Coordinates of C-alpha atoms in Angstrom, one line a residue:
Chain A
M886 CA 25.7 -19.9 -14.0
D887 CA 27.9 -18.0 -11.5
V888 CA 26.7 -14.7 -12.9
F889 CA 23.2 -15.9 -12.5
L890 CA 23.7 -17.0 -8.9
Q891 CA 25.5 -13.8 -8.1
Q892 CA 22.7 -11.7 -9.4
L893 CA 20.2 -14.0 -7.6
V894 CA 22.0 -13.1 -4.3
N895 CA 21.9 -9.4 -5.1
G896 CA 18.2 -9.7 -6.2
L897 CA 17.4 -11.4 -2.9
S898 CA 18.9 -8.6 -0.9
L899 CA 17.0 -5.9 -2.7
G900 CA 13.9 -8.2 -2.7
S901 CA 14.0 -8.5 1.1
I902 CA 13.8 -4.7 1.4
Y903 CA 10.8 -4.7 -0.9
A904 CA 9.3 -7.6 1.0
L905 CA 9.5 -5.7 4.4
L906 CA 7.8 -2.8 2.8
A907 CA 5.2 -4.9 1.0
L908 CA 4.3 -6.5 4.3
G909 CA 3.1 -3.2 5.6
Y910 CA 1.1 -2.5 2.5
T911 CA -0.5 -5.8 2.6
M912 CA -1.5 -5.8 6.2
V913 CA -3.0 -2.3 6.0
Y914 CA -4.8 -3.1 2.8
G915 CA -6.0 -6.4 4.2
I916 CA -7.5 -4.7 7.2
I917 CA -9.0 -1.4 6.0
K918 CA -8.7 -1.7 2.1
L919 CA -6.5 1.4 1.9
I920 CA -3.5 1.8 -0.4
N921 CA -1.4 3.5 2.2
F922 CA 0.6 5.8 -0.2
A923 CA 2.5 7.3 2.8
H924 CA 4.1 3.9 3.6
G925 CA 7.1 4.6 1.4
D926 CA 7.7 7.8 3.3
I927 CA 7.6 6.1 6.6
Y928 CA 10.5 4.0 5.3
M929 CA 12.2 7.3 4.4
I930 CA 11.7 8.5 8.0
G931 CA 13.1 5.3 9.3
A932 CA 16.3 5.8 7.2
F933 CA 16.5 9.5 8.4
W934 CA 16.1 8.4 12.0
G935 CA 18.9 5.9 11.6
Y936 CA 21.1 8.6 10.0
Y937 CA 20.6 11.1 12.8
I938 CA 20.8 8.7 15.8
I939 CA 24.0 7.2 14.5
N940 CA 25.6 10.5 13.6
T941 CA 24.5 12.1 16.9
Y942 CA 24.8 9.4 19.5
H943 CA 27.2 7.0 17.7
V944 CA 25.0 4.0 18.6
D945 CA 25.6 0.7 17.0
F946 CA 23.6 -0.9 14.3
F947 CA 21.1 -2.8 16.4
V948 CA 20.2 0.2 18.6
A949 CA 19.7 2.2 15.4
L950 CA 17.5 -0.5 13.9
V951 CA 15.3 -1.1 17.0
S952 CA 15.0 2.6 17.8
A953 CA 14.0 3.4 14.1
M954 CA 11.4 0.6 14.3
V955 CA 9.9 2.1 17.5
V956 CA 9.9 5.6 16.1
T957 CA 8.2 4.6 12.8
A958 CA 5.7 2.5 14.6
I959 CA 4.7 5.5 16.8
L960 CA 4.6 7.7 13.6
G961 CA 2.5 5.1 11.8
M962 CA 0.0 5.0 14.6
V963 CA -0.2 8.8 14.9
I964 CA -0.8 9.1 11.2
E965 CA -3.5 6.5 11.4
F966 CA -5.1 8.3 14.3
L967 CA -5.0 11.8 12.8
A968 CA -5.5 11.2 9.1
Y969 CA -7.2 7.9 8.5
R970 CA -9.4 7.3 11.5
P971 CA -11.8 10.2 10.8
L972 CA -12.3 8.8 7.4
R973 CA -13.2 5.2 8.4
K974 CA -16.7 5.5 6.9
A975 CA -15.8 7.8 4.0
P976 CA -15.6 6.6 0.4
R977 CA -12.4 4.6 -0.1
I978 CA -11.1 7.0 -2.8
T979 CA -11.3 9.8 -0.2
A980 CA -9.0 7.9 2.2
L981 CA -6.6 7.2 -0.8
I982 CA -6.3 10.9 -1.6
T983 CA -5.7 11.6 2.1
A984 CA -2.9 9.0 2.1
I985 CA -1.4 10.8 -0.9
G986 CA -1.7 14.1 1.0
V987 CA 0.1 12.5 4.0
S988 CA 2.8 11.3 1.6
Y989 CA 3.3 14.8 0.2
F990 CA 3.3 16.2 3.7
L991 CA 6.1 13.9 5.0
E992 CA 8.2 14.3 1.9
N993 CA 8.0 18.1 1.8
G994 CA 8.1 18.5 5.5
M995 CA 11.4 16.6 5.6
S996 CA 12.8 18.6 2.6
L997 CA 11.8 21.8 4.4
L998 CA 13.3 20.8 7.8
F999 CA 16.5 19.0 6.7
G1000 CA 17.0 20.1 3.0
A1001 CA 16.3 18.1 -0.1
N1002 CA 19.9 17.1 -0.7
T1003 CA 21.1 13.6 -0.8
R1004 CA 23.4 12.6 2.1
D1005 CA 25.7 9.7 2.9
F1006 CA 24.4 7.2 5.4
P1007 CA 27.1 6.5 8.1
Q1008 CA 28.8 3.1 7.5
I1009 CA 28.7 1.6 11.0
I1010 CA 29.5 -1.8 9.7
T1011 CA 32.8 -2.2 8.0
H1012 CA 32.2 -3.7 4.5
K1013 CA 33.6 -7.2 4.0
T1014 CA 33.1 -9.5 1.1
L1015 CA 32.7 -13.1 1.6
T1016 CA 33.3 -15.5 -1.3
F1017 CA 31.3 -18.7 -1.3
M1018 CA 31.5 -21.1 -4.2
G1019 CA 32.5 -18.3 -6.6
I1020 CA 29.7 -16.0 -5.4
E1021 CA 30.6 -12.8 -3.7
I1022 CA 28.3 -11.8 -0.8
S1023 CA 29.0 -8.8 1.3
N1024 CA 28.4 -9.0 5.0
I1025 CA 25.8 -6.2 4.7
Q1026 CA 23.8 -8.3 2.2
V1027 CA 23.9 -11.3 4.7
L1028 CA 22.8 -8.9 7.5
I1029 CA 19.9 -7.5 5.3
L1030 CA 18.7 -11.0 4.4
C1031 CA 19.0 -12.4 8.0
T1032 CA 17.3 -9.3 9.5
S1033 CA 14.4 -9.4 7.1
I1034 CA 13.9 -13.1 7.4
F1035 CA 14.0 -12.8 11.2
L1036 CA 11.5 -10.0 11.2
M1037 CA 9.2 -11.9 8.8
I1038 CA 9.3 -14.9 11.1
V1039 CA 8.5 -12.7 14.1
L1040 CA 5.6 -11.1 12.1
Q1041 CA 4.3 -14.5 11.2
I1042 CA 4.4 -15.6 14.8
I1043 CA 2.6 -12.4 15.9
V1044 CA -0.2 -12.8 13.3
K1045 CA -0.7 -16.5 13.8
K1046 CA -0.1 -17.1 17.5
T1047 CA -0.9 -14.1 19.6
K1048 CA -4.3 -12.8 20.6
M1049 CA -3.6 -9.5 18.8
G1050 CA -2.8 -11.5 15.6
I1051 CA -6.0 -13.4 15.8
A1052 CA -7.9 -10.1 16.3
M1053 CA -6.1 -8.6 13.3
R1054 CA -7.2 -11.5 11.1
A1055 CA -10.7 -11.3 12.5
V1056 CA -11.0 -7.6 11.7
A1057 CA -9.6 -8.2 8.2
I1058 CA -12.3 -10.8 7.4
D1059 CA -15.3 -9.1 9.0
P1060 CA -14.9 -5.9 11.0
D1061 CA -18.6 -5.9 12.2
A1062 CA -18.6 -9.5 13.4
A1063 CA -15.2 -8.9 15.1
E1064 CA -16.6 -6.0 17.0
L1065 CA -19.5 -8.1 18.2
M1066 CA -16.9 -10.6 19.5
G1067 CA -15.6 -7.8 21.7
I1068 CA -12.6 -6.8 19.6
N1069 CA -11.9 -3.1 19.5
S1070 CA -11.2 -2.7 15.9
N1071 CA -9.7 0.8 16.3
H1072 CA -6.9 -0.7 18.5
V1073 CA -6.4 -3.5 16.1
I1074 CA -6.1 -1.2 13.1
S1075 CA -3.7 1.1 15.1
F1076 CA -1.6 -2.0 16.0
T1077 CA -1.5 -3.1 12.4
F1078 CA -0.2 0.4 11.3
G1079 CA 2.4 0.2 14.0
L1080 CA 3.6 -3.2 13.0
G1081 CA 3.7 -2.4 9.3
S1082 CA 5.4 0.9 9.9
A1083 CA 8.1 -0.7 12.2
L1084 CA 8.9 -3.1 9.4
A1085 CA 9.2 -0.1 7.0
G1086 CA 11.4 1.7 9.4
A1087 CA 13.7 -1.4 9.6
A1088 CA 13.8 -1.5 5.9
G1089 CA 14.8 2.2 5.8
V1090 CA 17.8 1.6 8.0
L1091 CA 18.8 -1.5 6.1
I1092 CA 18.6 0.3 2.7
G1093 CA 20.7 3.2 4.1
L1094 CA 23.4 0.7 4.9
Y1095 CA 23.1 -1.0 1.6
Y1096 CA 22.9 2.0 -0.8
N1097 CA 24.7 4.4 1.4
S1098 CA 22.6 7.4 0.4
I1099 CA 19.3 8.8 1.6
D1100 CA 17.2 11.8 0.7
P1101 CA 13.6 12.9 1.5
M1102 CA 12.1 11.6 -1.8
M1103 CA 13.7 8.1 -1.5
G1104 CA 10.5 6.5 -0.5
M1105 CA 8.4 7.2 -3.5
V1106 CA 9.7 4.7 -6.1
P1107 CA 10.5 1.8 -3.7
G1108 CA 7.0 2.4 -2.1
I1109 CA 5.3 1.9 -5.4
K1110 CA 7.4 -1.1 -6.2
A1111 CA 6.7 -2.6 -2.9
F1112 CA 3.0 -2.1 -3.4
V1113 CA 3.3 -3.8 -6.8
A1114 CA 5.1 -6.6 -4.9
A1115 CA 2.2 -6.9 -2.5
V1116 CA -0.3 -7.1 -5.4
V1117 CA 1.8 -9.7 -7.2
G1118 CA 1.9 -11.8 -4.1
G1119 CA -1.8 -11.4 -3.5
I1120 CA -2.7 -8.4 -1.4
G1121 CA -3.8 -9.3 2.1
S1122 CA -1.7 -12.4 2.2
I1123 CA 1.5 -12.1 4.4
P1124 CA 3.5 -14.9 2.8
G1125 CA 2.4 -13.5 -0.6
A1126 CA 3.9 -10.1 0.2
A1127 CA 7.2 -11.7 1.1
I1128 CA 7.2 -13.8 -2.0
G1129 CA 6.2 -10.9 -4.2
G1130 CA 9.0 -8.7 -2.7
F1131 CA 11.6 -11.4 -3.5
V1132 CA 10.2 -11.8 -7.0
I1133 CA 10.2 -8.2 -7.9
G1134 CA 13.7 -7.6 -6.4
T1135 CA 15.1 -10.6 -8.2
L1136 CA 13.4 -9.7 -11.4
E1137 CA 14.8 -6.2 -11.3
T1138 CA 18.4 -7.3 -10.6
L1139 CA 18.3 -9.9 -13.4
I1140 CA 16.9 -7.5 -15.9
Q1141 CA 19.7 -5.1 -15.0
A1142 CA 22.2 -7.9 -15.3
V1143 CA 21.3 -8.8 -18.9
G1144 CA 22.0 -5.1 -19.8
L1145 CA 18.4 -3.9 -20.0
S1146 CA 18.5 -1.6 -16.9
A1147 CA 16.6 1.2 -18.7
Y1148 CA 13.7 -1.2 -19.0
K1149 CA 13.8 -2.7 -15.5
D1150 CA 10.7 -0.6 -14.3
A1151 CA 8.7 -1.6 -17.4
A1152 CA 9.6 -5.3 -16.8
V1153 CA 8.2 -5.0 -13.3
Y1154 CA 5.0 -3.5 -14.5
I1155 CA 4.6 -6.0 -17.4
V1156 CA 4.9 -8.8 -14.9
L1157 CA 2.4 -7.1 -12.7
I1158 CA -0.2 -6.8 -15.5
L1159 CA 0.4 -10.3 -16.7
I1160 CA -0.1 -11.7 -13.2
L1161 CA -3.2 -9.7 -12.7
I1162 CA -4.7 -10.9 -16.0
V1163 CA -3.9 -14.5 -15.3
L1164 CA -4.4 -14.5 -11.5
P1165 CA -6.5 -11.5 -10.8
T1166 CA -5.9 -11.7 -7.0
G1167 CA -2.1 -12.3 -7.2
L1168 CA -0.1 -15.4 -6.5
L1169 CA -1.4 -16.3 -3.1
G1170 CA -4.5 -14.1 -2.9
K1171 CA -7.9 -15.6 -2.1
S1172 CA -10.5 -15.0 -4.7
A1173 CA -13.8 -13.9 -3.2
K1174 CA -16.8 -15.5 -4.8
E1175 CA -19.1 -13.1 -6.5
K1176 CA -22.5 -13.1 -4.9
V1177 CA -25.6 -11.9 -6.7
Chain B
M1201 CA -38.1 24.9 -27.1
K1202 CA -36.8 24.8 -23.4
N1203 CA -33.9 22.6 -24.4
L1204 CA -33.0 25.1 -27.2
K1205 CA -33.0 28.0 -24.8
I1206 CA -30.9 26.1 -22.3
R1207 CA -28.4 25.3 -24.9
G1208 CA -28.5 28.9 -25.9
V1209 CA -27.6 30.0 -22.4
W1210 CA -24.6 27.7 -22.4
L1211 CA -23.5 28.9 -25.8
V1212 CA -23.8 32.6 -24.7
L1213 CA -21.9 31.7 -21.5
M1214 CA -19.0 30.2 -23.4
I1215 CA -18.8 33.1 -25.9
A1216 CA -19.0 35.6 -23.0
G1217 CA -16.2 33.8 -21.3
F1218 CA -14.1 34.0 -24.4
Y1219 CA -14.7 37.7 -24.9
L1220 CA -14.1 38.4 -21.2
I1221 CA -10.7 36.8 -21.3
N1222 CA -10.1 38.5 -24.7
F1223 CA -11.0 41.8 -23.2
L1224 CA -8.9 41.3 -20.1
V1225 CA -5.9 40.3 -22.2
G1226 CA -6.4 43.4 -24.4
A1227 CA -6.8 45.6 -21.3
G1228 CA -3.5 44.3 -19.9
V1229 CA -5.1 42.8 -16.8
I1230 CA -4.0 39.3 -17.8
D1231 CA -0.3 39.4 -18.3
S1232 CA 1.7 36.4 -19.7
F1233 CA 2.0 35.0 -16.1
I1234 CA -1.8 34.8 -15.6
E1235 CA -2.3 33.7 -19.2
N1236 CA 0.0 30.8 -18.4
M1237 CA -2.0 30.0 -15.5
I1238 CA -5.3 30.0 -17.5
V1239 CA -3.9 27.8 -20.1
T1240 CA -2.6 25.3 -17.5
I1241 CA -6.0 25.3 -15.8
G1242 CA -7.7 24.7 -19.3
I1243 CA -5.4 21.8 -20.0
N1244 CA -6.0 20.4 -16.5
I1245 CA -9.8 20.8 -17.1
I1246 CA -9.6 18.7 -20.3
L1247 CA -7.6 16.0 -18.5
A1248 CA -9.7 15.9 -15.3
V1249 CA -13.1 16.0 -17.1
G1250 CA -12.0 12.9 -19.1
L1251 CA -10.8 11.2 -16.0
N1252 CA -14.0 12.0 -14.2
L1253 CA -15.8 10.2 -17.0
I1254 CA -13.7 7.1 -16.4
I1255 CA -13.8 7.3 -12.6
G1256 CA -17.1 9.0 -11.8
Y1257 CA -19.4 7.7 -14.5
A1258 CA -17.9 4.4 -15.5
G1259 CA -16.7 3.8 -11.9
Q1260 CA -13.3 2.5 -13.2
F1261 CA -10.4 3.6 -11.0
S1262 CA -7.7 4.6 -13.6
L1263 CA -4.3 5.8 -12.3
G1264 CA -2.7 6.0 -15.7
H1265 CA -4.1 9.2 -17.3
A1266 CA -0.7 10.9 -17.6
G1267 CA 0.5 8.1 -19.9
F1268 CA -2.1 9.0 -22.5
M1269 CA -1.3 12.6 -22.1
A1270 CA 2.3 11.7 -22.9
I1271 CA 1.2 9.9 -26.1
G1272 CA -0.6 13.1 -27.3
A1273 CA 2.3 15.4 -26.3
Y1274 CA 5.0 13.3 -28.0
T1275 CA 2.9 12.7 -31.1
T1276 CA 2.4 16.4 -31.6
A1277 CA 6.0 17.2 -30.8
I1278 CA 7.3 14.8 -33.4
I1279 CA 4.8 15.7 -36.1
V1280 CA 5.1 19.5 -35.5
A1281 CA 8.9 19.3 -35.7
K1282 CA 8.4 18.1 -39.4
L1283 CA 5.4 20.2 -40.2
P1284 CA 5.5 23.4 -38.1
T1285 CA 2.2 24.9 -39.2
T1286 CA -1.2 25.1 -37.6
I1287 CA -2.5 22.5 -40.0
G1288 CA 0.4 20.3 -38.8
F1289 CA -0.8 20.8 -35.2
Y1290 CA -4.3 19.8 -36.0
V1291 CA -3.1 16.7 -37.9
S1292 CA -1.0 15.9 -34.9
I1293 CA -4.0 16.1 -32.6
F1294 CA -5.9 13.6 -34.5
A1295 CA -2.8 11.4 -34.9
G1296 CA -2.3 11.6 -31.2
I1297 CA -6.0 10.6 -30.6
A1298 CA -5.6 7.7 -32.9
I1299 CA -2.5 6.4 -31.2
A1300 CA -4.0 7.0 -27.7
V1301 CA -7.1 5.1 -28.7
L1302 CA -5.1 2.2 -30.0
F1303 CA -3.2 2.0 -26.7
A1304 CA -6.3 2.5 -24.7
L1305 CA -7.8 -0.6 -26.5
I1306 CA -4.6 -2.6 -26.0
I1307 CA -4.5 -1.8 -22.3
G1308 CA -8.2 -1.5 -21.6
I1309 CA -9.4 -4.8 -23.1
P1310 CA -7.4 -7.0 -20.7
T1311 CA -7.3 -4.7 -17.7
L1312 CA -10.9 -3.4 -17.5
R1313 CA -11.9 -6.9 -16.4
L1314 CA -10.2 -6.2 -13.2
R1315 CA -11.9 -4.4 -10.4
G1316 CA -11.3 -1.4 -8.2
D1317 CA -7.7 -1.1 -6.9
Y1318 CA -6.4 -3.8 -9.1
L1319 CA -7.5 -1.8 -12.1
A1320 CA -5.8 1.3 -10.6
I1321 CA -2.5 -0.5 -10.2
A1322 CA -2.7 -2.1 -13.6
T1323 CA -3.4 1.2 -15.4
M1324 CA -0.6 2.9 -13.4
G1325 CA 1.7 0.2 -14.5
A1326 CA 0.6 0.6 -18.1
A1327 CA 1.2 4.3 -18.0
E1328 CA 4.7 3.7 -16.5
I1329 CA 5.4 1.3 -19.3
I1330 CA 4.5 4.0 -21.9
R1331 CA 6.8 6.4 -20.1
V1332 CA 9.7 3.9 -20.0
I1333 CA 9.3 3.3 -23.7
I1334 CA 9.3 7.0 -24.5
N1335 CA 12.3 7.3 -22.2
N1336 CA 14.2 4.9 -24.3
L1337 CA 13.2 5.7 -27.9
K1338 CA 15.4 7.6 -30.3
I1339 CA 12.5 9.4 -32.0
T1340 CA 11.4 10.9 -28.7
N1341 CA 15.0 11.9 -27.8
G1342 CA 15.0 9.7 -24.7
A1343 CA 15.3 11.1 -21.1
A1344 CA 16.4 14.6 -22.4
G1345 CA 12.9 15.1 -23.9
M1346 CA 11.9 17.3 -26.8
F1347 CA 12.4 21.1 -26.8
N1348 CA 12.0 24.0 -29.0
I1349 CA 8.5 22.8 -30.1
P1350 CA 7.0 25.6 -32.2
N1351 CA 4.4 27.5 -30.3
L1352 CA 1.2 26.8 -32.3
A1353 CA -1.4 27.3 -29.7
S1354 CA -2.3 30.1 -27.4
W1355 CA -5.2 30.6 -25.0
P1356 CA -8.0 30.8 -27.6
T1357 CA -7.2 27.3 -29.0
V1358 CA -7.1 25.9 -25.5
Y1359 CA -10.3 27.7 -24.6
I1360 CA -12.1 26.3 -27.6
L1361 CA -10.8 22.8 -27.1
V1362 CA -11.8 22.9 -23.4
C1363 CA -15.4 23.7 -24.5
V1364 CA -15.5 21.2 -27.3
T1365 CA -14.1 18.2 -25.2
T1366 CA -16.3 19.1 -22.2
I1367 CA -19.4 19.3 -24.4
I1368 CA -18.6 15.9 -25.9
I1369 CA -18.0 14.2 -22.6
V1370 CA -21.0 15.8 -20.8
N1371 CA -23.3 14.8 -23.8
F1372 CA -21.8 11.3 -23.8
S1373 CA -22.5 11.0 -20.0
R1374 CA -26.1 12.0 -20.5
S1375 CA -26.7 9.7 -23.5
R1376 CA -27.7 6.1 -23.5
A1377 CA -24.1 5.3 -23.0
G1378 CA -23.8 7.4 -19.8
R1379 CA -26.9 5.8 -18.4
A1380 CA -25.5 2.3 -19.2
L1381 CA -22.2 3.4 -17.5
Q1382 CA -24.0 4.5 -14.3
A1383 CA -25.9 1.3 -14.2
I1384 CA -22.6 -0.6 -14.5
R1385 CA -21.0 1.6 -11.8
D1386 CA -23.8 1.1 -9.4
D1387 CA -24.3 -2.7 -9.9
E1388 CA -22.5 -4.5 -12.6
I1389 CA -24.3 -7.7 -12.3
A1390 CA -27.7 -6.0 -12.3
A1391 CA -26.7 -4.1 -15.4
E1392 CA -25.6 -7.2 -17.1
S1393 CA -28.9 -8.9 -16.4
V1394 CA -30.8 -6.2 -18.3
G1395 CA -28.7 -6.6 -21.4
I1396 CA -25.8 -4.1 -20.9
T1397 CA -22.4 -5.4 -21.9
P1398 CA -20.2 -4.0 -19.2
L1399 CA -16.8 -4.3 -21.0
K1400 CA -18.2 -2.6 -24.1
W1401 CA -19.4 0.5 -22.3
K1402 CA -16.5 0.7 -19.9
L1403 CA -14.1 0.5 -22.8
A1404 CA -16.1 3.2 -24.6
A1405 CA -15.7 5.5 -21.6
F1406 CA -12.0 4.6 -21.2
V1407 CA -11.3 5.2 -24.9
L1408 CA -13.1 8.6 -24.9
G1409 CA -11.4 9.7 -21.7
T1410 CA -8.0 8.8 -23.0
A1411 CA -8.6 10.5 -26.3
T1412 CA -9.3 13.8 -24.5
A1413 CA -6.2 13.2 -22.5
S1414 CA -4.2 12.9 -25.7
V1415 CA -5.7 16.3 -26.9
A1416 CA -4.6 17.9 -23.7
G1417 CA -1.1 16.4 -24.1
S1418 CA -0.9 17.9 -27.6
L1419 CA -1.9 21.4 -26.3
H1420 CA 0.6 20.9 -23.4
A1421 CA 3.4 20.2 -26.0
V1422 CA 2.8 23.2 -28.2
Y1423 CA 2.2 25.6 -25.3
I1424 CA 4.9 24.7 -22.9
Q1425 CA 7.2 23.9 -25.8
T1426 CA 9.4 21.5 -23.8
I1427 CA 8.4 18.0 -22.8
T1428 CA 10.3 15.3 -21.0
P1429 CA 9.2 11.8 -20.0
G1430 CA 9.4 12.9 -16.4
D1431 CA 6.5 15.2 -16.9
F1432 CA 4.1 12.3 -17.3
G1433 CA 5.0 10.2 -14.3
I1434 CA 2.7 8.6 -11.7
M1435 CA 2.7 11.9 -9.8
S1436 CA 1.0 13.7 -12.7
S1437 CA -1.7 11.0 -12.9
V1438 CA -2.2 11.4 -9.1
S1439 CA -2.5 15.2 -9.3
L1440 CA -5.3 14.7 -11.9
L1441 CA -7.0 12.2 -9.6
I1442 CA -6.8 14.9 -6.8
I1443 CA -8.6 17.4 -9.0
V1444 CA -11.4 14.9 -9.7
V1445 CA -11.8 13.7 -6.1
M1446 CA -11.5 17.2 -4.7
G1447 CA -14.2 18.5 -7.1
G1448 CA -16.5 15.6 -6.3
V1449 CA -16.4 12.3 -8.2
G1450 CA -19.1 12.3 -10.8
S1451 CA -19.6 16.0 -10.9
Y1452 CA -18.1 17.8 -13.9
T1453 CA -18.9 21.2 -12.5
G1454 CA -16.9 20.2 -9.4
T1455 CA -14.0 19.1 -11.6
V1456 CA -13.9 22.5 -13.3
V1457 CA -14.1 24.3 -10.0
A1458 CA -11.4 22.2 -8.4
A1459 CA -9.1 22.6 -11.5
V1460 CA -9.5 26.4 -11.2
I1461 CA -9.0 26.6 -7.5
L1462 CA -5.9 24.3 -7.6
G1463 CA -4.5 26.1 -10.5
V1464 CA -4.8 29.6 -8.9
L1465 CA -3.5 28.2 -5.6
D1466 CA -0.5 26.6 -7.4
T1467 CA 0.4 30.0 -9.1
A1468 CA -0.2 32.0 -5.9
L1469 CA 2.1 29.8 -3.8
Q1470 CA 4.8 29.4 -6.5
S1471 CA 7.4 31.5 -4.7
L1472 CA 7.3 29.5 -1.6
G1473 CA 9.3 26.4 -2.8
A1474 CA 9.0 23.3 -0.6
L1475 CA 6.5 25.0 1.7
R1476 CA 4.1 25.2 -1.3
M1477 CA 3.7 21.4 -1.4
L1478 CA 3.4 21.3 2.4
I1479 CA 0.5 23.8 2.3
Y1480 CA -1.0 22.0 -0.6
A1481 CA -0.8 18.6 1.3
V1482 CA -2.4 20.2 4.4
I1483 CA -5.3 21.7 2.5
L1484 CA -5.8 18.4 0.7
I1485 CA -6.0 16.4 3.9
L1486 CA -8.3 19.0 5.5
I1487 CA -10.7 19.0 2.5
M1488 CA -10.9 15.3 2.5
M1489 CA -11.5 15.2 6.2
F1490 CA -14.3 17.8 6.4
K1491 CA -15.8 17.3 3.0
P1492 CA -15.1 13.6 2.1
S1493 CA -17.4 13.7 -1.0
G1494 CA -15.4 16.6 -2.6
L1495 CA -16.1 20.3 -2.8
L1496 CA -19.3 20.0 -4.7
G1497 CA -20.3 16.4 -4.1
H1498 CA -22.7 15.3 -6.8
Y1499 CA -23.9 18.8 -7.5
E1500 CA -24.1 19.7 -11.2
L1501 CA -24.7 23.2 -12.5
S1502 CA -27.8 22.8 -14.6
F1503 CA -29.8 25.6 -16.2
T1504 CA -32.6 23.1 -16.7
K1505 CA -33.1 22.9 -12.9
I1506 CA -32.8 26.7 -12.5
W1507 CA -35.3 27.1 -15.3
D1508 CA -37.8 24.7 -13.7
K1509 CA -37.4 26.5 -10.4
I1510 CA -38.1 29.9 -12.0
S1511 CA -41.1 28.7 -14.1
S1512 CA -42.6 26.8 -11.1
R1513 CA -42.3 29.9 -9.0
S1514 CA -44.1 32.0 -11.6
N1515 CA -46.7 29.4 -12.2
K1516 CA -47.3 28.8 -8.6
I1517 CA -47.3 25.1 -9.4
N1518 CA -44.6 22.5 -9.4
P1519 CA -44.4 20.9 -12.8
K1520 CA -42.2 17.9 -12.6
G1521 CA -40.9 18.4 -16.1
E1522 CA -38.1 16.6 -17.9
Q1523 CA -34.8 17.0 -16.1
S1524 CA -31.4 16.5 -17.5

């Protein structure tokens, strides 16, 4: 039982990273129906920003986190403006290929500029282990969980309570009707990209602290896993993405704990396919009625 | 009579292409480096044409093509290790097709009910499951992969198989099946209402596309002679998708053109390292921005149309004859 709880705690820390990434995927998909393949690379840029600002200016964790969020938010908006906005009316598969192109661009641009080698993330928070009812929790895990949950609550407030949040939901439901109500959908989409990218940047800094190593290709696999998490939770649904992230993270850790770590990716995809077959729109997704 | 002549033109073109490459190899213009490029392009054409059938004609967004290529490659590698002859190779191609078709049915029957991006994500997951299984089996030698696979195919085999698979897929697309698929692609409910069973035809396209992917995998195994599970990851499926979209979804001519352009580009930029992928990314984004429907859009090279144009010009009338 202790082992199970221990792994659950580990799974929740990893899951909260996936959840932060999945939120970005789900918001962008909800609003412009684009699988933003470059999202995982924004998370990588967040981690690299944290690495450089901590090593160069010796700032503390919170400055690194907040500045990484600002930088990735701007980056997300710039990418949206340059690469996706011209394709708003193009076939969706074209936008998808462009997103893949942006992803290649960021990965290889970073490899070219800073080298493809793996580097150690500066450990600005001294590692402590707390023992609680026989379960070991490191202070970094607590930090990751608290930061992610805090960010998710802030996001929920932004989406539910602010004017921009209402506009976001309106554009997601019906862009044309939203425009008629005086909402500038370009601003809203740009804001959505900024918000999602900021969360990815935060996740990048947190994963740097947790795993202690970063490289330009680090965003690819977590990006795909986070997208899977968003689909499992019901794409377009914000609570769904959070739940999906925790489910995928916990599942992965538990599979690893029972000694099947070679099959952990397969397990994630099997759960994905099973959920899609049983609940084609994910756990919390709304199913649209088919109209003839 | 006209159809026969048009088929004749295609046949002559294929034979001429074969002898052109043969002559250039003999004359020493094509060295082993360029031959390698030609074979890679050929394998990519087989893969991308099959994928275009699934995406362009059936309208089913599959992101798992590399998984089926892996099945063909590993089946061939395992059989050829025991039976290192040309006959062994051909047996292995059919064995690979059989296994790929089996997997396509297992994966396709539940997932082809999904739509759009959900299908893409499910097929991507399925291909990853195939890769993880290969990565952990003893018979496939795990993550280290299989090497020293006997070289049983050179460019003529690849050339002939490119022609054969393309003819099969193009004819399939222009048969009753292809028309049913286009109807499903354009409006599934309307197609259903005129008596087309969507799942049956989507599955047929999916199975045929994956079977050709398996053939390409077999060729890859015996030509490259080393295969690892990492060769068949998500990124290889994505690069096939790029070929299809860049050429124009639904245009087989476009697929061939895009495969050739990307193959040549890839070889030409080989010496640039990380810069190569950067240039590739920029070209990709620019093409998508300025030509969102792909290089050739829906254009299809058709000698029937050319024939009609010539004959209408000589007759000074415009016979709206049969078009293919």
